[in-house]
Amino acid sequence: MTPTLTQARRRVAETDWAALATELDALGSAPTGRLLTPAECRDLAALYDKPELFRTTVDMARHRFGSGEYRYFTHDLPGPVAALRAALYPRLLPIARDWAARLGRPAPWPDSLEEWLERCHAAGQDRSAQILLRYTEGDWNALHRDVFGELVFPLQVVVGLDEYGGDYTGGEFLMVEQRARAQSRGTATALRQGHGLVFTTRDRPVRTLRGWAAGGMRHGVSTVRSGHRHSLGLVFHDA
């Protein structure tokens, strides 16, 4: 059964958002509670074989992004994707505004996701950026940032659709932080089926002797050692 917006909001509300914000501050990523049932995950993963639902397919090897494929949905999003995106935005918004305040940046994000997307479209960012990814044995994703234009929402969510250790091995979600005058720091997270991982789009606030500074971060996926790995990427700005 497809989760409604009400159900998505209830599931999202079950996450301890204060604890999530604390971990996000420290690491640049933090897990949510369960957002999708195993059956819903399987249904979403199966959509990959319906090309009419997507505006484009990206072959990562061709573009030297890694190995594997991902597809961008059209604006006519499947119900679970639209519901989760709408339910997560108001939970992420206070964190985004707090980070902007600490970094002395503008916080242009309105209370409404719809209004924010209208601003993106008016600025020429009018393509859907919601992603369904499929990796098989040997596939991986290079470290990168999902920044498509001037308008950027600073947080994203990835949801695991397959069972780590069952459907696939390897394929951990990677984050690497560039630290000033120090070696980079990496974090690897195994995505739990149906659970989300909130992560920074490009940087996080880092306290320094002179106040707050932006700690640059990129994300990727380690090599899948066996099986198949699907995930859903929820981006809160358009391309």
GROMACS .gro file of C-alpha atoms in nm:
model
  239
    1MET     CA    1   0.000   0.000   0.000
    2THR     CA    2   0.132   0.344  -0.093
    3PRO     CA    3   0.185   0.568   0.213
    4THR     CA    4  -0.028   0.881   0.216
    5LEU     CA    5   0.105   1.220   0.320
    6THR     CA    6  -0.055   1.170   0.662
    7GLN     CA    7   0.118   0.835   0.705
    8ALA     CA    8   0.448   0.979   0.584
    9ARG     CA    9   0.422   1.264   0.834
   10ARG     CA   10   0.350   1.017   1.115
   11ARG     CA   11   0.651   0.803   1.026
   12VAL     CA   12   0.878   1.105   0.993
   13ALA     CA   13   0.758   1.232   1.332
   14GLU     CA   14   0.873   0.907   1.498
   15THR     CA   15   1.237   1.007   1.447
   16ASP     CA   16   1.405   1.183   1.740
   17TRP     CA   17   1.476   1.504   1.550
   18ALA     CA   18   1.668   1.669   1.833
   19ALA     CA   19   1.909   1.376   1.846
   20LEU     CA   20   1.929   1.369   1.467
   21ALA     CA   21   2.019   1.740   1.456
   22THR     CA   22   2.295   1.684   1.713
   23GLU     CA   23   2.448   1.398   1.512
   24LEU     CA   24   2.410   1.592   1.190
   25ASP     CA   25   2.600   1.882   1.348
   26ALA     CA   26   2.884   1.649   1.447
   27LEU     CA   27   2.917   1.433   1.137
   28GLY     CA   28   2.725   1.594   0.852
   29SER     CA   29   2.490   1.295   0.832
   30ALA     CA   30   2.241   1.120   1.063
   31PRO     CA   31   1.990   0.834   1.028
   32THR     CA   32   1.612   0.861   1.053
   33GLY     CA   33   1.369   0.599   1.175
   34ARG     CA   34   1.179   0.375   0.936
   35LEU     CA   35   1.015   0.571   0.655
   36LEU     CA   36   0.904   0.285   0.426
   37THR     CA   37   0.797  -0.074   0.481
   38PRO     CA   38   0.991  -0.356   0.308
   39ALA     CA   39   0.701  -0.403   0.063
   40GLU     CA   40   0.700  -0.031  -0.019
   41CYS     CA   41   1.076  -0.045  -0.072
   42ARG     CA   42   1.040  -0.333  -0.318
   43ASP     CA   43   0.764  -0.151  -0.504
   44LEU     CA   44   0.977   0.162  -0.535
   45ALA     CA   45   1.283  -0.032  -0.652
   46ALA     CA   46   1.069  -0.202  -0.919
   47LEU     CA   47   0.986   0.141  -1.067
   48TYR     CA   48   1.338   0.154  -1.208
   49ASP     CA   49   1.217  -0.070  -1.491
   50LYS     CA   50   0.948   0.180  -1.595
   51PRO     CA   51   1.141   0.436  -1.803
   52GLU     CA   52   0.827   0.643  -1.868
   53LEU     CA   53   0.848   0.763  -1.505
   54PHE     CA   54   1.186   0.928  -1.556
   55ARG     CA   55   1.316   1.232  -1.745
   56THR     CA   56   1.667   1.093  -1.796
   57THR     CA   57   1.902   0.805  -1.717
   58VAL     CA   58   2.266   0.864  -1.622
   59ASP     CA   59   2.534   0.603  -1.697
   60MET     CA   60   2.794   0.688  -1.434
   61ALA     CA   61   3.085   0.518  -1.613
   62ARG     CA   62   3.021   0.722  -1.927
   63HIS     CA   63   3.050   1.047  -1.733
   64ARG     CA   64   3.330   0.917  -1.509
   65PHE     CA   65   3.107   0.951  -1.202
   66GLY     CA   66   3.179   0.591  -1.100
   67SER     CA   67   2.996   0.279  -1.217
   68GLY     CA   68   2.622   0.206  -1.217
   69GLU     CA   69   2.309   0.395  -1.313
   70TYR     CA   70   2.062   0.638  -1.173
   71ARG     CA   71   1.744   0.791  -1.308
   72TYR     CA   72   1.581   1.127  -1.241
   73PHE     CA   73   1.204   1.116  -1.194
   74THR     CA   74   0.982   1.355  -1.385
   75HIS     CA   75   0.786   1.611  -1.183
   76ASP     CA   76   0.497   1.361  -1.179
   77LEU     CA   77   0.644   1.188  -0.874
   78PRO     CA   78   0.520   0.851  -0.747
   79GLY     CA   79   0.303   0.889  -0.438
   80PRO     CA   80   0.557   0.765  -0.180
   81VAL     CA   81   0.830   0.992  -0.318
   82ALA     CA   82   0.610   1.302  -0.314
   83ALA     CA   83   0.472   1.219   0.033
   84LEU     CA   84   0.813   1.165   0.192
   85ARG     CA   85   0.958   1.479   0.037
   86ALA     CA   86   0.666   1.688   0.162
   87ALA     CA   87   0.680   1.532   0.510
   88LEU     CA   88   1.056   1.575   0.551
   89TYR     CA   89   1.091   1.937   0.433
   90PRO     CA   90   0.935   2.104   0.741
   91ARG     CA   91   1.151   1.887   0.970
   92LEU     CA   92   1.470   1.979   0.786
   93LEU     CA   93   1.387   2.347   0.749
   94PRO     CA   94   1.470   2.453   1.111
   95ILE     CA   95   1.808   2.279   1.085
   96ALA     CA   96   1.879   2.450   0.752
   97ARG     CA   97   1.792   2.791   0.895
   98ASP     CA   98   2.002   2.731   1.207
   99TRP     CA   99   2.303   2.634   0.996
  100ALA     CA  100   2.259   2.942   0.777
  101ALA     CA  101   2.248   3.165   1.087
  102ARG     CA  102   2.567   3.016   1.227
  103LEU     CA  103   2.747   3.058   0.895
  104GLY     CA  104   2.616   3.411   0.840
  105ARG     CA  105   2.439   3.311   0.519
  106PRO     CA  106   2.097   3.403   0.382
  107ALA     CA  107   1.816   3.157   0.457
  108PRO     CA  108   1.592   3.193   0.150
  109TRP     CA  109   1.378   2.887   0.219
  110PRO     CA  110   1.010   2.961   0.284
  111ASP     CA  111   0.786   2.756   0.511
  112SER     CA  112   0.627   2.591   0.207
  113LEU     CA  113   0.813   2.342  -0.012
  114GLU     CA  114   0.585   2.437  -0.301
  115GLU     CA  115   0.683   2.804  -0.274
  116TRP     CA  116   1.053   2.716  -0.257
  117LEU     CA  117   1.025   2.501  -0.572
  118GLU     CA  118   0.844   2.786  -0.748
  119ARG     CA  119   1.143   3.007  -0.670
  120CYS     CA  120   1.376   2.742  -0.811
  121HIS     CA  121   1.172   2.725  -1.132
  122ALA     CA  122   1.161   3.104  -1.164
  123ALA     CA  123   1.541   3.104  -1.142
  124GLY     CA  124   1.567   2.850  -1.424
  125GLN     CA  125   1.609   2.541  -1.206
  126ASP     CA  126   1.299   2.365  -1.333
  127ARG     CA  127   1.401   1.999  -1.371
  128SER     CA  128   1.314   1.733  -1.114
  129ALA     CA  129   1.613   1.621  -0.907
  130GLN     CA  130   1.455   1.320  -0.733
  131ILE     CA  131   1.670   1.016  -0.800
  132LEU     CA  132   1.630   0.638  -0.810
  133LEU     CA  133   1.969   0.464  -0.811
  134ARG     CA  134   2.058   0.107  -0.908
  135TYR     CA  135   2.398  -0.052  -0.841
  136THR     CA  136   2.512  -0.410  -0.904
  137GLU     CA  137   2.834  -0.594  -0.818
  138GLY     CA  138   3.138  -0.376  -0.882
  139ASP     CA  139   2.944  -0.048  -0.903
  140TRP     CA  140   3.033   0.262  -0.701
  141ASN     CA  141   2.972   0.637  -0.693
  142ALA     CA  142   3.249   0.897  -0.686
  143LEU     CA  143   3.252   1.166  -0.419
  144HIS     CA  144   3.042   1.463  -0.532
  145ARG     CA  145   2.787   1.728  -0.439
  146ASP     CA  146   2.433   1.762  -0.579
  147VAL     CA  147   2.445   2.135  -0.651
  148PHE     CA  148   2.261   2.226  -0.971
  149GLY     CA  149   2.246   2.605  -0.962
  150GLU     CA  150   2.243   2.912  -0.740
  151LEU     CA  151   1.946   2.794  -0.531
  152VAL     CA  152   2.045   2.513  -0.296
  153PHE     CA  153   1.875   2.348   0.001
  154PRO     CA  154   2.155   2.243   0.237
  155LEU     CA  155   2.020   1.901   0.335
  156GLN     CA  156   1.924   1.587   0.144
  157VAL     CA  157   1.788   1.242   0.234
  158VAL     CA  158   1.876   0.901   0.091
  159VAL     CA  159   1.653   0.599   0.166
  160GLY     CA  160   1.778   0.241   0.139
  161LEU     CA  161   1.545   0.019  -0.065
  162ASP     CA  162   1.728  -0.314  -0.039
  163GLU     CA  163   1.850  -0.513   0.262
  164TYR     CA  164   2.213  -0.452   0.349
  165GLY     CA  165   2.391  -0.785   0.406
  166GLY     CA  166   2.105  -0.973   0.238
  167ASP     CA  167   2.033  -0.826  -0.103
  168TYR     CA  168   2.383  -0.681  -0.130
  169THR     CA  169   2.716  -0.636   0.047
  170GLY     CA  170   2.947  -0.338   0.029
  171GLY     CA  171   2.786  -0.024  -0.112
  172GLU     CA  172   2.812   0.182   0.206
  173PHE     CA  173   2.717   0.549   0.188
  174LEU     CA  174   3.031   0.757   0.216
  175MET     CA  175   3.091   1.110   0.338
  176VAL     CA  176   3.428   1.285   0.335
  177GLU     CA  177   3.489   1.612   0.517
  178GLN     CA  178   3.764   1.848   0.408
  179ARG     CA  179   3.918   1.986   0.727
  180ALA     CA  180   4.121   2.305   0.741
  181ARG     CA  181   4.495   2.240   0.788
  182ALA     CA  182   4.425   1.870   0.857
  183GLN     CA  183   4.365   1.541   0.680
  184SER     CA  184   4.014   1.469   0.551
  185ARG     CA  185   3.774   1.266   0.766
  186GLY     CA  186   3.556   0.992   0.622
  187THR     CA  187   3.233   0.832   0.745
  188ALA     CA  188   3.077   0.510   0.606
  189THR     CA  189   2.712   0.421   0.675
  190ALA     CA  190   2.527   0.104   0.582
  191LEU     CA  191   2.178   0.210   0.472
  192ARG     CA  192   1.902   0.017   0.646
  193GLN     CA  193   1.613  -0.088   0.427
  194GLY     CA  194   1.330   0.164   0.455
  195HIS     CA  195   1.533   0.401   0.673
  196GLY     CA  196   1.662   0.739   0.565
  197LEU     CA  197   1.995   0.911   0.608
  198VAL     CA  198   1.992   1.291   0.626
  199PHE     CA  199   2.315   1.445   0.499
  200THR     CA  200   2.457   1.781   0.405
  201THR     CA  201   2.444   1.889   0.043
  202ARG     CA  202   2.783   2.063   0.047
  203ASP     CA  203   2.906   2.165   0.397
  204ARG     CA  204   2.826   2.188   0.767
  205PRO     CA  205   2.898   2.451   1.035
  206VAL     CA  206   3.227   2.387   1.215
  207ARG     CA  207   3.324   2.580   1.527
  208THR     CA  208   3.664   2.748   1.511
  209LEU     CA  209   3.857   2.986   1.735
  210ARG     CA  210   3.712   3.273   1.532
  211GLY     CA  211   3.352   3.150   1.528
  212TRP     CA  212   3.175   2.932   1.274
  213ALA     CA  213   3.321   2.820   0.942
  214ALA     CA  214   3.191   2.599   0.662
  215GLY     CA  215   3.334   2.247   0.661
  216GLY     CA  216   3.316   2.125   0.301
  217MET     CA  217   3.177   1.775   0.252
  218ARG     CA  218   3.112   1.540  -0.039
  219HIS     CA  219   2.926   1.209  -0.058
  220GLY     CA  220   2.947   0.889  -0.260
  221VAL     CA  221   2.901   0.512  -0.242
  222SER     CA  222   3.166   0.245  -0.182
  223THR     CA  223   3.204  -0.047  -0.422
  224VAL     CA  224   2.917  -0.298  -0.414
  225ARG     CA  225   3.077  -0.636  -0.347
  226SER     CA  226   2.776  -0.853  -0.431
  227GLY     CA  227   2.407  -0.836  -0.518
  228HIS     CA  228   2.200  -0.533  -0.612
  229ARG     CA  229   2.152  -0.205  -0.430
  230HIS     CA  230   1.866   0.041  -0.491
  231SER     CA  231   1.822   0.371  -0.310
  232LEU     CA  232   1.595   0.674  -0.332
  233GLY     CA  233   1.752   1.020  -0.330
  234LEU     CA  234   1.536   1.308  -0.208
  235VAL     CA  235   1.670   1.651  -0.303
  236PHE     CA  236   1.490   1.965  -0.189
  237HIS     CA  237   1.593   2.193  -0.475
  238ASP     CA  238   1.540   2.136  -0.847
  239ALA     CA  239   1.803   2.125  -1.118
   0.00000   0.00000   0.00000
